[in-house]
Amino acid sequence: MRLSPKVVFRLAPWLLTVFLLVCWEAICQGFEIKPFLFPAPSLVFKTGVEMFDPIMTHAIHTFLTTLAGFAIAVLVGAIMGALLGSSPIIYKALYPMLVGFNSVPKVAFVPVLVVWFGIGSIPAIITAFLISFFPVVVNVATGLATLEPELEDVLRSLGASRFDILCKVGLPRSMPYFFASLKVAVTLAFVGSVISETVASNLGIGYLMMSASSTMNMPLVFAGLMVIGAMGVVMYELFALLEHRLTRWANRSQNAAF
Amino acid sequence: MSFVEFENVSLSYSEGGQRAIEGISLQVAEGEFVAVVGPSGCGKSTLMKLISGLKPPSEGYVYVNGRQVGGPLGIVGMAFQAPNLLPWRTTLDNVMLPLEIVEPWRSERGARRKEFEEMARAQLARVGLAGFEDKFPWELSGGMQQRASICRALIHKPRLLMLDEPFGALDAFTREELWCMLRDLWQQQPFTVILVTHDLREAVFLADTVYVMSKRPGRILIRREIDLPRPRDLEVTYTDAFASHVHVLRESIGRVREN
Ligand SMILES: Nc1ncnc2c1ncn2[C@@H]1O[C@H](COP(=O)(O)OP(=O)(O)O)[C@@H](O)[C@H]1O
Ligand SMILES: [Mg+2]
């Protein structure tokens, strides 16, 4: 029996995941690796089921924290991107600083945030925001800055103001860039919130993993990692779907007549 | 004063640099169909930018409708060599774009939405695009996109239509089809047309007056009135009178090349 290429295509990610899990299990069993060093996936899964309720509580907290930081990042990122992309002088002035800021590891900010806001969700939300807004800014700015002058001339010859041009051409044209950046930004937001939780929180998956590792409960740490990964994949796919739905013209127009 | 008037106009893109066009004077009457021909790079598009107010002249004066041009005007419609349709809008929404920008349409858009849409549909039907209103630009052929682009240039009923090599990228058959389309549009509701082209047959077939420009820096070499009777049919392109007009223009360009 042979599977059609389409089915193989759809199954490929699942098959690879299963294959890697089987290898992992085999290595752990075969070399009898101690669970407190590197637990087998079966044990991670078992722990996950046993600890389902606390994991869910912490996961939901992390999820909401991440979404809050991500939402701020989208808002701020889109506005900054629009400013940068539509004004060369703002671009020139602000861009080096943004790049410098983005190069600083965000973990380094967490202690500062703790001093300012105390332990809890706020540093996590801010860290998620700080780490995820940059790709949104860059993409929106790029979308605006690479606007074809011909399209701009169409509007300018009608006497359109700069604001008209931004609304009618600039922003619609940068939508594909914007949605592409959301996929990346949402996964980065998870990184930010979990980093902050491991250092400065008593709630969330990051905190759960930190306290589990301090008692050498490796299976629970790995269960936490898995949950974060799963949430990241789900959100990425969600925004990929949104991107596909809302900017279909950008994918299709590649076969345009000219 | 004529509808469009150039008084000794020069323009250089960089301060003190070589001039793109030099010492251009011409007059276009209201309702006239003017064609400007010349070798590539001679400043034809620059001429268009001056009339549409996208660029101010370095020297001289440009008047449209009795007033000196100080910026883009709502009474002007423009179409370019590339159709430049917005790929996220349907054909209908693309055509209606100027109504969202140009006054008085802009402020009446909310109240007269239905009416505007009917106008755009009628305009599309006039160029043979009925039934394609809800298609996206990439679903149209090159010729259809250019038709839509000309609809867009005309939707706000401009008194001056400017076309910058609008048929340059089309095959010969489609091009002749669009000549006839443009001829019919112009004959149905007269407006002033300035057509930039490098196709002499196109210029002679469509225009009342043809200007030939020299290569850079662009100057007007000759002005020739085309007295072929209207309405003109494609058959006219095979007559001796037509051929002799093309011939004279061709020779003047030949001289441009030699110098
Ligand atoms: N934006 C610009 N900046 C500098 N030089 C330009 C610009 N646009 C056109 N030119 C120059 O001006 C001359 C005339 O160009 P253009 O009006 O586009 O010619 P045409 O449309 O007849 O081919 C050319 O030599 C070109 O290099
Ligand atoms: Mg040109």
GROMACS .gro file of N, CA and C in nm, chain B residues 5-135:
model
  393
  263GLU      N    1  -0.049   7.517  -2.027
  263GLU     CA    2   0.049   7.605  -2.091
  263GLU      C    3   0.186   7.589  -2.024
  264PHE      N    4   0.289   7.569  -2.107
  264PHE     CA    5   0.427   7.564  -2.059
  264PHE      C    6   0.497   7.689  -2.109
  265GLU      N    7   0.562   7.763  -2.018
  265GLU     CA    8   0.637   7.881  -2.060
  265GLU      C    9   0.784   7.860  -2.031
  266ASN      N   10   0.857   7.822  -2.135
  266ASN     CA   11   1.001   7.813  -2.123
  266ASN      C   12   1.046   7.731  -2.001
  267VAL      N   13   0.993   7.609  -1.990
  267VAL     CA   14   1.013   7.529  -1.869
  267VAL      C   15   1.138   7.441  -1.879
  268SER      N   16   1.221   7.444  -1.775
  268SER     CA   17   1.334   7.352  -1.763
  268SER      C   18   1.326   7.282  -1.628
  269LEU      N   19   1.383   7.162  -1.622
  269LEU     CA   20   1.389   7.094  -1.493
  269LEU      C   21   1.515   7.010  -1.485
  270SER      N   22   1.591   7.026  -1.377
  270SER     CA   23   1.699   6.932  -1.351
  270SER      C   24   1.671   6.865  -1.217
  271TYR      N   25   1.693   6.734  -1.213
  271TYR     CA   26   1.656   6.659  -1.093
  271TYR      C   27   1.747   6.692  -0.975
  272SER      N   28   1.876   6.720  -1.006
  272SER     CA   29   1.964   6.760  -0.896
  272SER      C   30   2.003   6.906  -0.917
  273GLU      N   31   2.020   6.974  -0.806
  273GLU     CA   32   2.055   7.116  -0.808
  273GLU      C   33   2.175   7.140  -0.899
  274GLY      N   34   2.155   7.223  -1.003
  274GLY     CA   35   2.266   7.257  -1.091
  274GLY      C   36   2.314   7.144  -1.180
  275GLY      N   37   2.248   7.029  -1.175
  275GLY     CA   38   2.289   6.915  -1.257
  275GLY      C   39   2.240   6.928  -1.399
  276GLN      N   40   2.264   6.825  -1.479
  276GLN     CA   41   2.219   6.829  -1.617
  276GLN      C   42   2.067   6.834  -1.621
  277ARG      N   43   2.014   6.907  -1.720
  277ARG     CA   44   1.871   6.922  -1.726
  277ARG      C   45   1.806   6.802  -1.793
  278ALA      N   46   1.694   6.759  -1.738
  278ALA     CA   47   1.617   6.651  -1.799
  278ALA      C   48   1.537   6.707  -1.916
  279ILE      N   49   1.475   6.824  -1.895
  279ILE     CA   50   1.410   6.892  -2.007
  279ILE      C   51   1.452   7.038  -2.006
  280GLU      N   52   1.445   7.102  -2.122
  280GLU     CA   53   1.502   7.235  -2.135
  280GLU      C   54   1.417   7.322  -2.227
  281GLY      N   55   1.380   7.438  -2.179
  281GLY     CA   56   1.316   7.540  -2.262
  281GLY      C   57   1.191   7.492  -2.334
  282ILE      N   58   1.103   7.425  -2.262
  282ILE     CA   59   0.982   7.374  -2.327
  282ILE      C   60   0.870   7.475  -2.318
  283SER      N   61   0.813   7.508  -2.437
  283SER     CA   62   0.694   7.592  -2.439
  283SER      C   63   0.591   7.521  -2.524
  284LEU      N   64   0.472   7.505  -2.470
  284LEU     CA   65   0.365   7.449  -2.552
  284LEU      C   66   0.231   7.488  -2.494
  285GLN      N   67   0.127   7.479  -2.579
  285GLN     CA   68  -0.008   7.511  -2.535
  285GLN      C   69  -0.101   7.398  -2.575
  286VAL      N   70  -0.186   7.360  -2.484
  286VAL     CA   71  -0.286   7.258  -2.513
  286VAL      C   72  -0.423   7.319  -2.487
  287ALA      N   73  -0.511   7.312  -2.588
  287ALA     CA   74  -0.645   7.367  -2.570
  287ALA      C   75  -0.734   7.267  -2.498
  288GLU      N   76  -0.838   7.318  -2.434
  288GLU     CA   77  -0.932   7.228  -2.366
  288GLU      C   78  -0.997   7.136  -2.468
  289GLY      N   79  -1.002   7.006  -2.435
  289GLY     CA   80  -1.064   6.909  -2.525
  289GLY      C   81  -0.970   6.854  -2.631
  290GLU      N   82  -0.849   6.907  -2.638
  290GLU     CA   83  -0.752   6.862  -2.738
  290GLU      C   84  -0.692   6.727  -2.697
  291PHE      N   85  -0.657   6.647  -2.798
  291PHE     CA   86  -0.587   6.521  -2.773
  291PHE      C   87  -0.443   6.539  -2.821
  292VAL      N   88  -0.350   6.544  -2.727
  292VAL     CA   89  -0.211   6.571  -2.760
  292VAL      C   90  -0.128   6.445  -2.736
  293ALA      N   91  -0.037   6.416  -2.826
  293ALA     CA   92   0.056   6.306  -2.803
  293ALA      C   93   0.199   6.362  -2.800
  294VAL      N   94   0.280   6.311  -2.711
  294VAL     CA   95   0.420   6.350  -2.702
  294VAL      C   96   0.503   6.227  -2.730
  295VAL      N   97   0.588   6.234  -2.834
  295VAL     CA   98   0.673   6.119  -2.865
  295VAL      C   99   0.819   6.161  -2.855
  296GLY      N  100   0.904   6.063  -2.831
  296GLY     CA  101   1.046   6.093  -2.821
  296GLY      C  102   1.119   5.970  -2.774
  297PRO      N  103   1.251   5.967  -2.795
  297PRO     CA  104   1.328   5.850  -2.753
  297PRO      C  105   1.324   5.834  -2.601
  298SER      N  106   1.349   5.713  -2.557
  298SER     CA  107   1.342   5.684  -2.413
  298SER      C  108   1.446   5.767  -2.338
  299GLY      N  109   1.409   5.821  -2.225
  299GLY     CA  110   1.499   5.902  -2.144
  299GLY      C  111   1.502   6.048  -2.183
  300CYS      N  112   1.412   6.089  -2.274
  300CYS     CA  113   1.417   6.227  -2.321
  300CYS      C  114   1.338   6.321  -2.232
  301GLY      N  115   1.272   6.269  -2.131
  301GLY     CA  116   1.203   6.356  -2.037
  301GLY      C  117   1.052   6.361  -2.053
  302LYS      N  118   0.995   6.258  -2.115
  302LYS     CA  119   0.850   6.256  -2.134
  302LYS      C  120   0.778   6.239  -2.000
  303SER      N  121   0.828   6.146  -1.920
  303SER     CA  122   0.764   6.126  -1.788
  303SER      C  123   0.783   6.249  -1.701
  304THR      N  124   0.898   6.315  -1.718
  304THR     CA  125   0.925   6.438  -1.643
  304THR      C  126   0.821   6.544  -1.677
  305LEU      N  127   0.787   6.552  -1.805
  305LEU     CA  128   0.684   6.645  -1.850
  305LEU      C  129   0.553   6.619  -1.776
  306MET      N  130   0.518   6.490  -1.765
  306MET     CA  131   0.395   6.452  -1.696
  306MET      C  132   0.399   6.493  -1.549
  307LYS      N  133   0.516   6.472  -1.487
  307LYS     CA  134   0.528   6.507  -1.345
  307LYS      C  135   0.508   6.657  -1.324
  308LEU      N  136   0.554   6.735  -1.422
  308LEU     CA  137   0.540   6.880  -1.411
  308LEU      C  138   0.393   6.921  -1.419
  309ILE      N  139   0.320   6.859  -1.513
  309ILE     CA  140   0.180   6.896  -1.529
  309ILE      C  141   0.098   6.850  -1.409
  310SER      N  142   0.130   6.730  -1.357
  310SER     CA  143   0.050   6.677  -1.247
  310SER      C  144   0.094   6.736  -1.113
  311GLY      N  145   0.197   6.820  -1.115
  311GLY     CA  146   0.238   6.886  -0.990
  311GLY      C  147   0.320   6.798  -0.899
  312LEU      N  148   0.367   6.682  -0.948
  312LEU     CA  149   0.452   6.597  -0.865
  312LEU      C  150   0.592   6.657  -0.852
  313LYS      N  151   0.630   6.740  -0.952
  313LYS     CA  152   0.760   6.809  -0.949
  313LYS      C  153   0.740   6.955  -0.985
  314PRO      N  154   0.806   7.047  -0.917
  314PRO     CA  155   0.802   7.186  -0.961
  314PRO      C  156   0.911   7.210  -1.065
  315PRO      N  157   0.888   7.302  -1.160
  315PRO     CA  158   0.992   7.330  -1.260
  315PRO      C  159   1.111   7.403  -1.196
  316SER      N  160   1.231   7.379  -1.250
  316SER     CA  161   1.348   7.454  -1.202
  316SER      C  162   1.344   7.596  -1.256
  317GLU      N  163   1.297   7.607  -1.383
  317GLU     CA  164   1.281   7.739  -1.444
  317GLU      C  165   1.152   7.740  -1.523
  318GLY      N  166   1.096   7.857  -1.541
  318GLY     CA  167   0.975   7.869  -1.623
  318GLY      C  168   0.849   7.845  -1.543
  319TYR      N  169   0.736   7.843  -1.615
  319TYR     CA  170   0.606   7.833  -1.549
  319TYR      C  171   0.520   7.729  -1.616
  320VAL      N  172   0.446   7.656  -1.536
  320VAL     CA  173   0.348   7.561  -1.588
  320VAL      C  174   0.211   7.604  -1.538
  321TYR      N  175   0.117   7.622  -1.632
  321TYR     CA  176  -0.019   7.659  -1.594
  321TYR      C  177  -0.115   7.550  -1.637
  322VAL      N  178  -0.206   7.516  -1.550
  322VAL     CA  179  -0.317   7.428  -1.587
  322VAL      C  180  -0.445   7.497  -1.546
  323ASN      N  181  -0.538   7.506  -1.640
  323ASN     CA  182  -0.667   7.568  -1.612
  323ASN      C  183  -0.649   7.711  -1.562
  324GLY      N  184  -0.553   7.784  -1.623
  324GLY     CA  185  -0.536   7.925  -1.592
  324GLY      C  186  -0.462   7.954  -1.464
  325ARG      N  187  -0.424   7.851  -1.390
  325ARG     CA  188  -0.352   7.876  -1.266
  325ARG      C  189  -0.217   7.806  -1.267
  326GLN      N  190  -0.119   7.869  -1.202
  326GLN     CA  191   0.012   7.808  -1.196
  326GLN      C  192   0.005   7.682  -1.110
  327VAL      N  193   0.069   7.573  -1.158
  327VAL     CA  194   0.062   7.445  -1.088
  327VAL      C  195   0.149   7.451  -0.962
  328GLY      N  196   0.087   7.426  -0.847
  328GLY     CA  197   0.164   7.429  -0.722
  328GLY      C  198   0.165   7.295  -0.652
  329GLY      N  199   0.094   7.199  -0.706
  329GLY     CA  200   0.085   7.066  -0.644
  329GLY      C  201  -0.019   6.986  -0.718
  330PRO      N  202  -0.036   6.860  -0.682
  330PRO     CA  203  -0.132   6.775  -0.753
  330PRO      C  204  -0.273   6.834  -0.751
  331LEU      N  205  -0.345   6.814  -0.862
  331LEU     CA  206  -0.478   6.872  -0.878
  331LEU      C  207  -0.582   6.763  -0.895
  332GLY      N  208  -0.699   6.786  -0.841
  332GLY     CA  209  -0.808   6.691  -0.855
  332GLY      C  210  -0.865   6.682  -0.994
  333ILE      N  211  -0.839   6.784  -1.078
  333ILE     CA  212  -0.897   6.782  -1.212
  333ILE      C  213  -0.812   6.700  -1.309
  334VAL      N  214  -0.708   6.634  -1.255
  334VAL     CA  215  -0.619   6.555  -1.339
  334VAL      C  216  -0.635   6.406  -1.304
  335GLY      N  217  -0.640   6.323  -1.409
  335GLY     CA  218  -0.638   6.178  -1.389
  335GLY      C  219  -0.514   6.124  -1.459
  336MET      N  220  -0.454   6.019  -1.403
  336MET     CA  221  -0.327   5.976  -1.459
  336MET      C  222  -0.320   5.823  -1.465
  337ALA      N  223  -0.264   5.771  -1.574
  337ALA     CA  224  -0.238   5.627  -1.583
  337ALA      C  225  -0.096   5.609  -1.636
  338PHE      N  226  -0.033   5.500  -1.592
  338PHE     CA  227   0.110   5.481  -1.619
  338PHE      C  228   0.132   5.357  -1.705
  339GLN      N  229   0.260   5.335  -1.740
  339GLN     CA  230   0.293   5.218  -1.820
  339GLN      C  231   0.256   5.088  -1.749
  340ALA      N  232   0.290   5.078  -1.619
  340ALA     CA  233   0.244   4.964  -1.539
  340ALA      C  234   0.105   5.000  -1.485
  341PRO      N  235   0.014   4.902  -1.483
  341PRO     CA  236  -0.122   4.936  -1.439
  341PRO      C  237  -0.127   4.983  -1.293
  342ASN      N  238  -0.032   4.939  -1.211
  342ASN     CA  239  -0.024   4.984  -1.072
  342ASN      C  240  -0.156   4.970  -0.997
  343LEU      N  241  -0.224   4.859  -1.018
  343LEU     CA  242  -0.346   4.835  -0.940
  343LEU      C  243  -0.304   4.783  -0.803
  344LEU      N  244  -0.384   4.814  -0.702
  344LEU     CA  245  -0.352   4.767  -0.567
  344LEU      C  246  -0.397   4.621  -0.555
  345PRO      N  247  -0.303   4.529  -0.528
  345PRO     CA  248  -0.337   4.387  -0.537
  345PRO      C  249  -0.434   4.339  -0.429
  346TRP      N  250  -0.453   4.416  -0.323
  346TRP     CA  251  -0.546   4.372  -0.219
  346TRP      C  252  -0.687   4.423  -0.243
  347ARG      N  253  -0.706   4.498  -0.352
  347ARG     CA  254  -0.840   4.548  -0.382
  347ARG      C  255  -0.895   4.480  -0.506
  348THR      N  256  -1.026   4.461  -0.509
  348THR     CA  257  -1.089   4.409  -0.630
  348THR      C  258  -1.082   4.517  -0.737
  349THR      N  259  -1.112   4.476  -0.861
  349THR     CA  260  -1.110   4.572  -0.971
  349THR      C  261  -1.201   4.691  -0.940
  350LEU      N  262  -1.322   4.661  -0.890
  350LEU     CA  263  -1.417   4.769  -0.860
  350LEU      C  264  -1.359   4.864  -0.756
  351ASP      N  265  -1.302   4.809  -0.649
  351ASP     CA  266  -1.247   4.894  -0.543
  351ASP      C  267  -1.126   4.972  -0.591
  352ASN      N  268  -1.049   4.912  -0.682
  352ASN     CA  269  -0.937   4.985  -0.740
  352ASN      C  270  -0.985   5.106  -0.818
  353VAL      N  271  -1.090   5.083  -0.898
  353VAL     CA  272  -1.141   5.193  -0.981
  353VAL      C  273  -1.197   5.304  -0.894
  354MET      N  274  -1.253   5.268  -0.780
  354MET     CA  275  -1.316   5.370  -0.695
  354MET      C  276  -1.217   5.445  -0.606
  355LEU      N  277  -1.089   5.407  -0.613
  355LEU     CA  278  -0.989   5.470  -0.527
  355LEU      C  279  -0.987   5.624  -0.533
  356PRO      N  280  -0.985   5.684  -0.653
  356PRO     CA  281  -0.979   5.832  -0.657
  356PRO      C  282  -1.096   5.898  -0.586
  357LEU      N  283  -1.212   5.830  -0.583
  357LEU     CA  284  -1.328   5.889  -0.515
  357LEU      C  285  -1.306   5.897  -0.364
  358GLU      N  286  -1.210   5.819  -0.314
  358GLU     CA  287  -1.179   5.825  -0.171
  358GLU      C  288  -1.078   5.935  -0.139
  359ILE      N  289  -1.022   5.995  -0.245
  359ILE     CA  290  -0.915   6.094  -0.226
  359ILE      C  291  -0.959   6.233  -0.269
  360VAL      N  292  -1.017   6.240  -0.389
  360VAL     CA  293  -1.039   6.370  -0.453
  360VAL      C  294  -1.170   6.432  -0.405
  361GLU      N  295  -1.165   6.560  -0.369
  361GLU     CA  296  -1.288   6.635  -0.338
  361GLU      C  297  -1.352   6.679  -0.469
  362PRO      N  298  -1.484   6.693  -0.478
  362PRO     CA  299  -1.582   6.680  -0.369
  362PRO      C  300  -1.628   6.538  -0.344
  363TRP      N  301  -1.580   6.444  -0.427
  363TRP     CA  302  -1.627   6.306  -0.415
  363TRP      C  303  -1.607   6.253  -0.274
  364ARG      N  304  -1.490   6.283  -0.224
  364ARG     CA  305  -1.447   6.226  -0.098
  364ARG      C  306  -1.548   6.249   0.015
  365SER      N  307  -1.594   6.373   0.028
  365SER     CA  308  -1.683   6.401   0.141
  365SER      C  309  -1.826   6.352   0.115
  366GLU      N  310  -1.858   6.324  -0.013
  366GLU     CA  311  -1.995   6.279  -0.042
  366GLU      C  312  -2.003   6.126  -0.048
  367ARG      N  313  -1.889   6.061  -0.020
  367ARG     CA  314  -1.881   5.917  -0.040
  367ARG      C  315  -1.979   5.840   0.047
  368GLY      N  316  -1.991   5.883   0.173
  368GLY     CA  317  -2.080   5.813   0.264
  368GLY      C  318  -2.223   5.815   0.215
  369ALA      N  319  -2.268   5.933   0.172
  369ALA     CA  320  -2.408   5.949   0.135
  369ALA      C  321  -2.439   5.887  -0.001
  370ARG      N  322  -2.341   5.891  -0.092
  370ARG     CA  323  -2.370   5.849  -0.230
  370ARG      C  324  -2.300   5.720  -0.270
  371ARG      N  325  -2.273   5.635  -0.171
  371ARG     CA  326  -2.196   5.513  -0.195
  371ARG      C  327  -2.248   5.430  -0.310
  372LYS      N  328  -2.379   5.402  -0.305
  372LYS     CA  329  -2.444   5.317  -0.408
  372LYS      C  330  -2.425   5.378  -0.546
  373GLU      N  331  -2.448   5.509  -0.553
  373GLU     CA  332  -2.439   5.580  -0.679
  373GLU      C  333  -2.297   5.572  -0.736
  374PHE      N  334  -2.197   5.591  -0.647
  374PHE     CA  335  -2.056   5.584  -0.689
  374PHE      C  336  -2.024   5.446  -0.743
  375GLU      N  337  -2.077   5.345  -0.676
  375GLU     CA  338  -2.048   5.209  -0.719
  375GLU      C  339  -2.108   5.186  -0.858
  376GLU      N  340  -2.229   5.235  -0.880
  376GLU     CA  341  -2.292   5.222  -1.012
  376GLU      C  342  -2.207   5.292  -1.118
  377MET      N  343  -2.155   5.409  -1.081
  377MET     CA  344  -2.068   5.485  -1.172
  377MET      C  345  -1.947   5.401  -1.213
  378ALA      N  346  -1.885   5.338  -1.113
  378ALA     CA  347  -1.765   5.259  -1.140
  378ALA      C  348  -1.799   5.138  -1.226
  379ARG      N  349  -1.913   5.074  -1.197
  379ARG     CA  350  -1.955   4.960  -1.279
  379ARG      C  351  -1.978   5.003  -1.423
  380ALA      N  352  -2.043   5.118  -1.439
  380ALA     CA  353  -2.072   5.167  -1.574
  380ALA      C  354  -1.941   5.196  -1.647
  381GLN      N  355  -1.847   5.257  -1.576
  381GLN     CA  356  -1.718   5.290  -1.637
  381GLN      C  357  -1.646   5.162  -1.682
  382LEU      N  358  -1.649   5.059  -1.595
  382LEU     CA  359  -1.585   4.932  -1.630
  382LEU      C  360  -1.655   4.869  -1.751
  383ALA      N  361  -1.787   4.879  -1.754
  383ALA     CA  362  -1.861   4.822  -1.867
  383ALA      C  363  -1.821   4.892  -1.996
  384ARG      N  364  -1.798   5.022  -1.989
  384ARG     CA  365  -1.762   5.100  -2.107
  384ARG      C  366  -1.630   5.053  -2.168
  385VAL      N  367  -1.540   4.997  -2.087
  385VAL     CA  368  -1.413   4.950  -2.143
  385VAL      C  369  -1.413   4.798  -2.159
  386GLY      N  370  -1.532   4.737  -2.148
  386GLY     CA  371  -1.543   4.593  -2.172
  386GLY      C  372  -1.500   4.508  -2.055
  387LEU      N  373  -1.513   4.560  -1.934
  387LEU     CA  374  -1.474   4.481  -1.817
  387LEU      C  375  -1.595   4.445  -1.731
  388ALA      N  376  -1.716   4.451  -1.790
  388ALA     CA  377  -1.834   4.409  -1.714
  388ALA      C  378  -1.816   4.263  -1.675
  389GLY      N  379  -1.849   4.230  -1.551
  389GLY     CA  380  -1.834   4.092  -1.505
  389GLY      C  381  -1.702   4.066  -1.435
  390PHE      N  382  -1.610   4.164  -1.443
  390PHE     CA  383  -1.480   4.144  -1.377
  390PHE      C  384  -1.464   4.231  -1.253
  391GLU      N  385  -1.576   4.292  -1.209
  391GLU     CA  386  -1.569   4.389  -1.099
  391GLU      C  387  -1.509   4.330  -0.973
  392ASP      N  388  -1.543   4.202  -0.946
  392ASP     CA  389  -1.501   4.144  -0.818
  392ASP      C  390  -1.375   4.061  -0.830
  393LYS      N  391  -1.312   4.063  -0.948
  393LYS     CA  392  -1.185   3.991  -0.964
  393LYS      C  393  -1.072   4.075  -0.906
   0.00000   0.00000   0.00000
